[in-house]
mmCIF file of C-alpha atoms and ligand atoms in Angstrom:
data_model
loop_
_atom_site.group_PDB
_atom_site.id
_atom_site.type_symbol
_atom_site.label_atom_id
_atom_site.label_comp_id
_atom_site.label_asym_id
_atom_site.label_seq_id
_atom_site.Cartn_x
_atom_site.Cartn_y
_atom_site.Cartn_z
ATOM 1 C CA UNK Q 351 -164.000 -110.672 -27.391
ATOM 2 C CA UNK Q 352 -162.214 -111.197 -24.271
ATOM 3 C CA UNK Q 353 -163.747 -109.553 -21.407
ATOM 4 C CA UNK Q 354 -161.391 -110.685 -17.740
ATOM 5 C CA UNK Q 355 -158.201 -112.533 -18.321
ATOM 6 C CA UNK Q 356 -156.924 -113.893 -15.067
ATOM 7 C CA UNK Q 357 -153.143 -114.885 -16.369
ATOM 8 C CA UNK Q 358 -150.906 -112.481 -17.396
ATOM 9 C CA UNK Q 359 -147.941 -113.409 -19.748
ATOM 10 C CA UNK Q 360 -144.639 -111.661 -19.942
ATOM 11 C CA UNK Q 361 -142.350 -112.581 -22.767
ATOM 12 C CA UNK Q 362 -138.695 -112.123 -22.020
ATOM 13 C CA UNK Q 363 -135.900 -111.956 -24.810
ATOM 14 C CA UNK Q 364 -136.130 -113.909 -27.665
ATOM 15 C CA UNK Q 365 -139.193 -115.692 -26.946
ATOM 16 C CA UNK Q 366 -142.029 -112.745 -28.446
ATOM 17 C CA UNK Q 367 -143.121 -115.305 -31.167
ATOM 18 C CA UNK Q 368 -144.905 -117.408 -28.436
ATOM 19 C CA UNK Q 369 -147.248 -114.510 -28.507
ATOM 20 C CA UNK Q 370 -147.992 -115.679 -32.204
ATOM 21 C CA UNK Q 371 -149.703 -118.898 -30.320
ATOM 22 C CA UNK Q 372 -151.759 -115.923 -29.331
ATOM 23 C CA UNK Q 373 -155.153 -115.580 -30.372
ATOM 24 C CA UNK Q 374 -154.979 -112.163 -30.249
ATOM 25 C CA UNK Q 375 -158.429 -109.448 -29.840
ATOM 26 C CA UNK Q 376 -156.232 -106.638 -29.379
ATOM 27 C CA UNK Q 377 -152.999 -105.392 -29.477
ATOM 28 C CA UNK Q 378 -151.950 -101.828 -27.468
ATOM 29 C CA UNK Q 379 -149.257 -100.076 -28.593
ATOM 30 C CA UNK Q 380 -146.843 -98.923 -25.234
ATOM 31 C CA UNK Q 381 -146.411 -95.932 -26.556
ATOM 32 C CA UNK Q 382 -150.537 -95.592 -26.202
ATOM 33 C CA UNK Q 383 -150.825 -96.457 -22.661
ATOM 34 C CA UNK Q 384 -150.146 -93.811 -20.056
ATOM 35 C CA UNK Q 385 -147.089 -93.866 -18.068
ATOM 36 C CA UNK Q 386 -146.168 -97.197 -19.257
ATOM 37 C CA UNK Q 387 -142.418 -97.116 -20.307
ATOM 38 C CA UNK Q 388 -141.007 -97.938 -23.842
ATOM 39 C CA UNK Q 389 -138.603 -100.815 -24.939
ATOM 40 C CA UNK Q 390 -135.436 -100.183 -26.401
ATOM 41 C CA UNK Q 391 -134.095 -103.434 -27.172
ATOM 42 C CA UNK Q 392 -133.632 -105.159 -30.160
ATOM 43 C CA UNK Q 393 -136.146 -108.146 -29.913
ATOM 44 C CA UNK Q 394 -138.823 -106.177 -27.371
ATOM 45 C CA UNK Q 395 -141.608 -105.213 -29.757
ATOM 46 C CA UNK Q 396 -143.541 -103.431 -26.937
ATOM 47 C CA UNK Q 397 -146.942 -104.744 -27.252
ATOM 48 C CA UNK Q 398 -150.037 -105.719 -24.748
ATOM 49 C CA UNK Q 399 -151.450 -108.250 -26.397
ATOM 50 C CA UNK Q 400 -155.102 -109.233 -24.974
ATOM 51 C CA UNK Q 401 -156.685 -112.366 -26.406
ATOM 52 C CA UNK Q 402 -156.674 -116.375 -25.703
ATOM 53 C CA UNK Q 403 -154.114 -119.307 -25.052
ATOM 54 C CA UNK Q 404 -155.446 -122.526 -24.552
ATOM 55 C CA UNK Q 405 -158.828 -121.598 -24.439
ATOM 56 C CA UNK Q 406 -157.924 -118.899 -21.651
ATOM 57 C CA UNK Q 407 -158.039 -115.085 -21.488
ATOM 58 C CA UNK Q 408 -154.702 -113.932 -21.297
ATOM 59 C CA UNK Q 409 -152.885 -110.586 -21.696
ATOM 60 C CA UNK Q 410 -149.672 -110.917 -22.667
ATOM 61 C CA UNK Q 411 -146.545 -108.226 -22.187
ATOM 62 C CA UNK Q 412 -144.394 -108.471 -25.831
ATOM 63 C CA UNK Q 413 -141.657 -107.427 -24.454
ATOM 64 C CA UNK Q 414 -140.655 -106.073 -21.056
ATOM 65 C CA UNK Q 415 -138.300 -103.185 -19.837
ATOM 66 C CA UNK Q 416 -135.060 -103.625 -17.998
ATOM 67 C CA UNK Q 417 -133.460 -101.826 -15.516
ATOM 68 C CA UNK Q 418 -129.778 -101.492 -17.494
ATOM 69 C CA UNK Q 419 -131.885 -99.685 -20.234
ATOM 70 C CA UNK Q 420 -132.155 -96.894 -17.516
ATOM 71 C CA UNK Q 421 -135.499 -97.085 -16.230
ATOM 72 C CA UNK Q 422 -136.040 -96.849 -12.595
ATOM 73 C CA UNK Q 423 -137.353 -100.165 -11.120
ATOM 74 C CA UNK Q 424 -140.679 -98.394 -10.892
ATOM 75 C CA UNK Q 425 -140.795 -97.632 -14.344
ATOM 76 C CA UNK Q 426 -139.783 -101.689 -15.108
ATOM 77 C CA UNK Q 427 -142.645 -102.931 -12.541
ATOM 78 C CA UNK Q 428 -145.233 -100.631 -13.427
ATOM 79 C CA UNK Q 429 -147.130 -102.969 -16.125
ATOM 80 C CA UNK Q 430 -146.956 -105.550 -13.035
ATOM 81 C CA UNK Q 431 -149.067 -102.834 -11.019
ATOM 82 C CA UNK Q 432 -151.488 -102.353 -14.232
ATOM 83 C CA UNK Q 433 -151.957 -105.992 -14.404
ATOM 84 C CA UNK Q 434 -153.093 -105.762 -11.085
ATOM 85 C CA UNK Q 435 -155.184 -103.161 -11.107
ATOM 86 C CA UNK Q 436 -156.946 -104.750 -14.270
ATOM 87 C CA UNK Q 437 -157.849 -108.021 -11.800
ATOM 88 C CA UNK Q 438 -154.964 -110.236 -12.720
ATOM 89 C CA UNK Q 439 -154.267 -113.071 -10.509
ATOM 90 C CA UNK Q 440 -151.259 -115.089 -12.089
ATOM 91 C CA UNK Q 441 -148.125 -114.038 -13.768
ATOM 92 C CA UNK Q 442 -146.590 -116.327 -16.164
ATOM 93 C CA UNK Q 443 -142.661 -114.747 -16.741
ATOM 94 C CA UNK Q 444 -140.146 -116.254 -19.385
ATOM 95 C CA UNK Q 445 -136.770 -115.237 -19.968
ATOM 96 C CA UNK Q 446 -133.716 -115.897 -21.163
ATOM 97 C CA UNK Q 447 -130.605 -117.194 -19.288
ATOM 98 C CA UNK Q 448 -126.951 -118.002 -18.953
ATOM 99 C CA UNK Q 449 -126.937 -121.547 -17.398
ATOM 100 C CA UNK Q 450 -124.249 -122.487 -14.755
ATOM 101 C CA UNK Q 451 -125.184 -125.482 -13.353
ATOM 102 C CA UNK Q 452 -123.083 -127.724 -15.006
ATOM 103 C CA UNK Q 453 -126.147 -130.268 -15.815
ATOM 104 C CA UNK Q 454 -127.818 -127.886 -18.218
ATOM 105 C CA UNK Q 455 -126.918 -126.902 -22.030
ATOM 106 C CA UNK Q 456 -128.074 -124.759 -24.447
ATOM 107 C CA UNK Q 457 -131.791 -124.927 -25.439
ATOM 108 C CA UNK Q 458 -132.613 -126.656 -22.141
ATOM 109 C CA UNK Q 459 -136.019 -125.113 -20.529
ATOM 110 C CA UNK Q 460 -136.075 -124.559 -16.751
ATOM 111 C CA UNK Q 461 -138.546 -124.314 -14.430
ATOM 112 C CA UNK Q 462 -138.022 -121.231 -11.441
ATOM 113 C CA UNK Q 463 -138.043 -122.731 -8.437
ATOM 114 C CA UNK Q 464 -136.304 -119.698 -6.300
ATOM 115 C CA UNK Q 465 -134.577 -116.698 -6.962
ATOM 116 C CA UNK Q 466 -131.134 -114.757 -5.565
ATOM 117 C CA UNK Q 467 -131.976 -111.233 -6.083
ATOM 118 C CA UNK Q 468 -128.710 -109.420 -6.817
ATOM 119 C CA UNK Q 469 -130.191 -106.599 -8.464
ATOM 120 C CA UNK Q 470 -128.894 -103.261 -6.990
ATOM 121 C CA UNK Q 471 -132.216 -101.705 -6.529
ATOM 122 C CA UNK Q 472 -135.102 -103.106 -4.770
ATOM 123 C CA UNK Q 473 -138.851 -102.408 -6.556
ATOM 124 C CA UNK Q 474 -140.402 -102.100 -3.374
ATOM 125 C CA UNK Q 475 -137.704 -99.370 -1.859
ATOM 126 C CA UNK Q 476 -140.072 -96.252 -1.233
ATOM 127 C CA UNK Q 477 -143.379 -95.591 0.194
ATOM 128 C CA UNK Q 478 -145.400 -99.069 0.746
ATOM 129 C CA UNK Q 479 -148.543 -99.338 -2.064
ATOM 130 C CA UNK Q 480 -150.965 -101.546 -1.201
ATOM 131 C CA UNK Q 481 -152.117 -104.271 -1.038
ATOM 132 C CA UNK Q 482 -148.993 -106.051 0.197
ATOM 133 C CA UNK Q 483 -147.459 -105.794 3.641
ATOM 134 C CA UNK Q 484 -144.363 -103.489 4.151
ATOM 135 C CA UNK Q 485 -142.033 -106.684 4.610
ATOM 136 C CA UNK Q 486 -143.548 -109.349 2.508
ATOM 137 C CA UNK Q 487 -142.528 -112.997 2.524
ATOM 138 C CA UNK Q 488 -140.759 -114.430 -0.751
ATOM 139 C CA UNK Q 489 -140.938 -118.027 1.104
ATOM 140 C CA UNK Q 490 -143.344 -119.331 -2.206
ATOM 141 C CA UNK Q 491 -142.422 -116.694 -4.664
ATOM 142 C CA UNK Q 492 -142.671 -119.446 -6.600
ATOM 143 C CA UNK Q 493 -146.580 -121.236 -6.749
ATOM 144 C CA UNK Q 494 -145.407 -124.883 -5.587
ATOM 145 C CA UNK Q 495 -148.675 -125.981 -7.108
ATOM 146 C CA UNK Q 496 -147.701 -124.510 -10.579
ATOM 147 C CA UNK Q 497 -144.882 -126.040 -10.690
ATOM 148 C CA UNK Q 498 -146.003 -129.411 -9.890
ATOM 149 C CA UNK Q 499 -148.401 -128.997 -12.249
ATOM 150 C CA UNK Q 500 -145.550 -127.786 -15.046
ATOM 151 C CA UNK Q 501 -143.733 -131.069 -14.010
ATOM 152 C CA UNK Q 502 -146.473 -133.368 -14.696
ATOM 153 C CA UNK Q 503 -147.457 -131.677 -17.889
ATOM 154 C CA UNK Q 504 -143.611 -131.716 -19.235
ATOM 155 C CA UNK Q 505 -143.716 -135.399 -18.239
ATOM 156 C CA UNK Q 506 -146.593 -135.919 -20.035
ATOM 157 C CA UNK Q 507 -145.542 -134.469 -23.461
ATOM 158 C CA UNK Q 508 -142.351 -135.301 -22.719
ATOM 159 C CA UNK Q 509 -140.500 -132.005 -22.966
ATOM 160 C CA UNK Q 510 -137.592 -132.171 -20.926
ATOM 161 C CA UNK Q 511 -137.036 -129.531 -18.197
ATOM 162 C CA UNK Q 512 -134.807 -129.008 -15.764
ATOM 163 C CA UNK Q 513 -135.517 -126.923 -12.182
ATOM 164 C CA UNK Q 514 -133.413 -124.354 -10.715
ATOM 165 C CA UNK Q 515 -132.381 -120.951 -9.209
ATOM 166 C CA UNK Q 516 -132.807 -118.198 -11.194
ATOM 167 C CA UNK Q 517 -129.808 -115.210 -9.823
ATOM 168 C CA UNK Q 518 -130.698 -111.754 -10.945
ATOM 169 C CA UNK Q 519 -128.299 -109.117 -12.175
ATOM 170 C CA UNK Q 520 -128.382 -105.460 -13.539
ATOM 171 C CA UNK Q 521 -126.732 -106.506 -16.690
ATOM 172 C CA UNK Q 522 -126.149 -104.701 -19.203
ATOM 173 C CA UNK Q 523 -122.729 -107.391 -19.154
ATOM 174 C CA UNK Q 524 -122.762 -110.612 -19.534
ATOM 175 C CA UNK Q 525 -120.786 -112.563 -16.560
ATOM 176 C CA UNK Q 526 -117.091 -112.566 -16.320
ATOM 177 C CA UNK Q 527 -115.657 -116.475 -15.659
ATOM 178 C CA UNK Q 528 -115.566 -115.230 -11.935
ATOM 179 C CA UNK Q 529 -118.646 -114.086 -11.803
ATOM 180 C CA UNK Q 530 -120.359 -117.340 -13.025
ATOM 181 C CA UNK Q 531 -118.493 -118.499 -10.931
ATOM 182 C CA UNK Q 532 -118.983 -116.780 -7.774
ATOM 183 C CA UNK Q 533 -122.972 -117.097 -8.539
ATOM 184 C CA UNK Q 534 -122.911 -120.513 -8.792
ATOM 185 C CA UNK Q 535 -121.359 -121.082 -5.281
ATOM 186 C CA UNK Q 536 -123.945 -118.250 -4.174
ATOM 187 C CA UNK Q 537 -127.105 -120.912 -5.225
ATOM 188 C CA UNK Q 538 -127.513 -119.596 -8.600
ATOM 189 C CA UNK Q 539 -128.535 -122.630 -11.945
ATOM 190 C CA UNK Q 540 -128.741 -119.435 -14.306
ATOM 191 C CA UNK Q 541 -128.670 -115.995 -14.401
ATOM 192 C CA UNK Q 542 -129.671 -113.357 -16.103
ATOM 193 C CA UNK Q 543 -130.917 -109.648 -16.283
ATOM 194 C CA UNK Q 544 -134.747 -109.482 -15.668
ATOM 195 C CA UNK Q 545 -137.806 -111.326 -14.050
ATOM 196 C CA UNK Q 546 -136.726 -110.974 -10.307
ATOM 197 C CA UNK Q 547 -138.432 -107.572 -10.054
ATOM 198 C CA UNK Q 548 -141.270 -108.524 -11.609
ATOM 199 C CA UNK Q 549 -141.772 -111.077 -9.346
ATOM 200 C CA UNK Q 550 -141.196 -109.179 -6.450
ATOM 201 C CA UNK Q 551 -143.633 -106.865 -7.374
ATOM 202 C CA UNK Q 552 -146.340 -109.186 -8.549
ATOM 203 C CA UNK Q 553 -146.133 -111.106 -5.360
ATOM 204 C CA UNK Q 554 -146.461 -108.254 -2.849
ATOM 205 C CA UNK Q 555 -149.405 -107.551 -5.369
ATOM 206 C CA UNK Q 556 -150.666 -111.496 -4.000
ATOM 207 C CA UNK Q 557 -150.607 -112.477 -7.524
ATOM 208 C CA UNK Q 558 -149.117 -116.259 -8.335
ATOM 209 C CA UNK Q 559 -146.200 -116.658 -10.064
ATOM 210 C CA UNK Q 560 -144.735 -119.451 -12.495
ATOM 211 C CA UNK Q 561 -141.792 -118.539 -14.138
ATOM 212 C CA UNK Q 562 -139.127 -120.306 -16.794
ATOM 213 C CA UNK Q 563 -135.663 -119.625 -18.453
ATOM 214 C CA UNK Q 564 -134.555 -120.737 -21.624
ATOM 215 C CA UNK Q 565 -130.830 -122.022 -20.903
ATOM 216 C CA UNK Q 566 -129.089 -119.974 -24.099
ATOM 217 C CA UNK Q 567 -125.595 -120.076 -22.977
ATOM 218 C CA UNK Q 568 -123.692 -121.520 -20.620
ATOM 219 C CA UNK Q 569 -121.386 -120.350 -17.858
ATOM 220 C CA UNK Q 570 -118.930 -122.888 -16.207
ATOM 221 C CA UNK Q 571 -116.214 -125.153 -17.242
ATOM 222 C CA UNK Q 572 -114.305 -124.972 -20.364
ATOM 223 C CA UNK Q 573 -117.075 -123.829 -22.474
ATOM 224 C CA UNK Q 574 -117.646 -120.431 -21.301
ATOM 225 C CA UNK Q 575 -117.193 -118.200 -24.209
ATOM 226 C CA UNK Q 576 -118.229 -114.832 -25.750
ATOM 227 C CA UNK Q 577 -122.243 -114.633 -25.403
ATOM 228 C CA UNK Q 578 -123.708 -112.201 -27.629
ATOM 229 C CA UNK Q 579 -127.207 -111.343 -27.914
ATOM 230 C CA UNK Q 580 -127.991 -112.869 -31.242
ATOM 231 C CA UNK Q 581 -126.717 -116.179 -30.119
ATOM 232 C CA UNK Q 582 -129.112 -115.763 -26.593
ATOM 233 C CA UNK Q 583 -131.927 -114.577 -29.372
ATOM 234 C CA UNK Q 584 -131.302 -117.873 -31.305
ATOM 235 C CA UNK Q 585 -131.480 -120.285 -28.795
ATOM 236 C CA UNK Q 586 -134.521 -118.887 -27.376
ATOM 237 C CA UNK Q 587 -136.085 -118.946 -30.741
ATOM 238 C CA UNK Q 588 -135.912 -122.393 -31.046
ATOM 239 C CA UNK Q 589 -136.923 -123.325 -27.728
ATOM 240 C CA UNK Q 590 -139.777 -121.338 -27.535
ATOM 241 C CA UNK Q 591 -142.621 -123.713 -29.122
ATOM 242 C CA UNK Q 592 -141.693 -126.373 -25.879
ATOM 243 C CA UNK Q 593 -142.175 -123.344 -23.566
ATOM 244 C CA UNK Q 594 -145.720 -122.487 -25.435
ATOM 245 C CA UNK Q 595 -147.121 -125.635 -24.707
ATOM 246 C CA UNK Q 596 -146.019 -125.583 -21.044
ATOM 247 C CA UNK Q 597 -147.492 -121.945 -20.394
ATOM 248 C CA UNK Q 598 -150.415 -123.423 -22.605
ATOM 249 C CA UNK Q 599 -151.330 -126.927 -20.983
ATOM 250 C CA UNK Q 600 -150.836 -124.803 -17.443
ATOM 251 C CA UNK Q 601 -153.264 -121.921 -18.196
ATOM 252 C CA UNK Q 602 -156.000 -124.990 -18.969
ATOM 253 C CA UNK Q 603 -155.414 -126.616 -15.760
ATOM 254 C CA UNK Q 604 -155.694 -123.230 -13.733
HETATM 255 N N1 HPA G 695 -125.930 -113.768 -18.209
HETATM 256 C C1 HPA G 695 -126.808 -112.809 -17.944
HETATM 257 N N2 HPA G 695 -127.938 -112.662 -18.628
HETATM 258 C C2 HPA G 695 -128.189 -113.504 -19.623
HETATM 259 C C3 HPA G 695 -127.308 -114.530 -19.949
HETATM 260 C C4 HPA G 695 -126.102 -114.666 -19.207
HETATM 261 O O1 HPA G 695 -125.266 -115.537 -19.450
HETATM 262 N N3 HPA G 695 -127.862 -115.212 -20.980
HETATM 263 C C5 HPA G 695 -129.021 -114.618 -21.262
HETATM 264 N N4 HPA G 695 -129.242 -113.584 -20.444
#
């Protein structure tokens, strides 16, 4: 039975059936733990799954809430601030994305490198919690060393991946033509509709990130069409064995 997991996992759209690679001990209901929030979308199970990956204690968040479901961005951190108070030390975060730089296609993986934080409300507006400073730094939001590490395992099992900016919106919309667009000359490779205040959260928290997108539709250049959400679903589902053995091959070198 697992007793400390230092790696927290949170599975983004599409990709719950990584938790399958989950040895699982126990899984916790949402709806059982106090305060936490519960998921409304189609593909969110809302489970805290505690077990192993790769030999590791992990707990792992199947499915995560969003702020365009209507929850406050307290209410879509607060797991962030559980996993903290339960002795967490690295956060693992996967989602899916709309790509727009025009080198990536559909299925590709990408490591997070940075983040544009467009999101109209900040997770840290309010009273400052400890344990992080009032203004903290989002210089390495990103562990450098995890992702070097991610590189050189990809390279090794040769699983392609590509490395980028993820740009955060409030969604519930996908992006206009513009607005890829307009986010692409802002920095953006792919956006999407979660993660960023996660991240935020977990890293005024001093825990280490590492964070990747599943490309599942693209944004620029003559193939922009109509996204849906079963089409993001599918391309994740596919993908999501390559990002398994990333998060996997990481957790044994940490
Ligand atoms: N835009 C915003 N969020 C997304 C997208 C997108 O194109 N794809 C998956 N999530």
């Amino acid at each position: 039975m697992t007793t400390k997991p230092e790696t927290a996992i949170v599975l983004g759209t599409g990709l719950a059936r990584l938790a399958s690679e989950i040895e699982v001990d126990l899984a916790i209901n949402y709806a059982d733990i106090p305060n936490f929030p519960i998921s409304t979308v189609e593909g969110h199970s809302g489970k805290l799954l505690i077990g192993r990956l790769g030999n590791k204690d992990v707990i792992a968040m199947q499915g995560r809430f969003h702020y365009y479901e209507g929850y406050s961005m307290k209410e879509v951190t607060f797991p962030i601030r559980v996993m903290y108070e339960l002795g967490i030390k690295n956060l693992f975060v996967s989602n899916a994305a709309g790509g727009m730089n025009p080198s990536f296609k559909v299925g590709d993986l990408m490591i997070i490198t940075d983040h544009i934080n467009m999101m109209p409300e900040h997770p840290l507006r309010g009273k400052n919690v400890p344990p992080g400073p009032r203004f903290p730094s989002m210089d390495s939001a990103y562990n450098k060393a995890f992702i070097a590490q991610a590189i050189e395992i990809a390279t090794e099992k040769g699983i392609p991946v590509k490395q980028g900016v993820y740009l955060a919106t409030q969604g519930p919309t996908f992006e206009t033509p513009a607005e890829y667009r307009a986010f692409r000359v802002l920095g953006g490779d792919a956006v999407g509709m979660s993660t960023v205040p996660e991240v935020i959260v977990a890293v005024h928290c001093g825990i280490k990130v590492f964070g990747m997108s599943v490309i599942t539709d693209i944004g620029f250049g003559e193939i922009i069409g109509e996204v849906s959400h079963e089409e993001v679903q599918k391309a994740a589902d596919a993908v999501q064995p390559k990002m398994a053995e990333i998060f996997r091959a990481l957790l044994e070198k940490i």
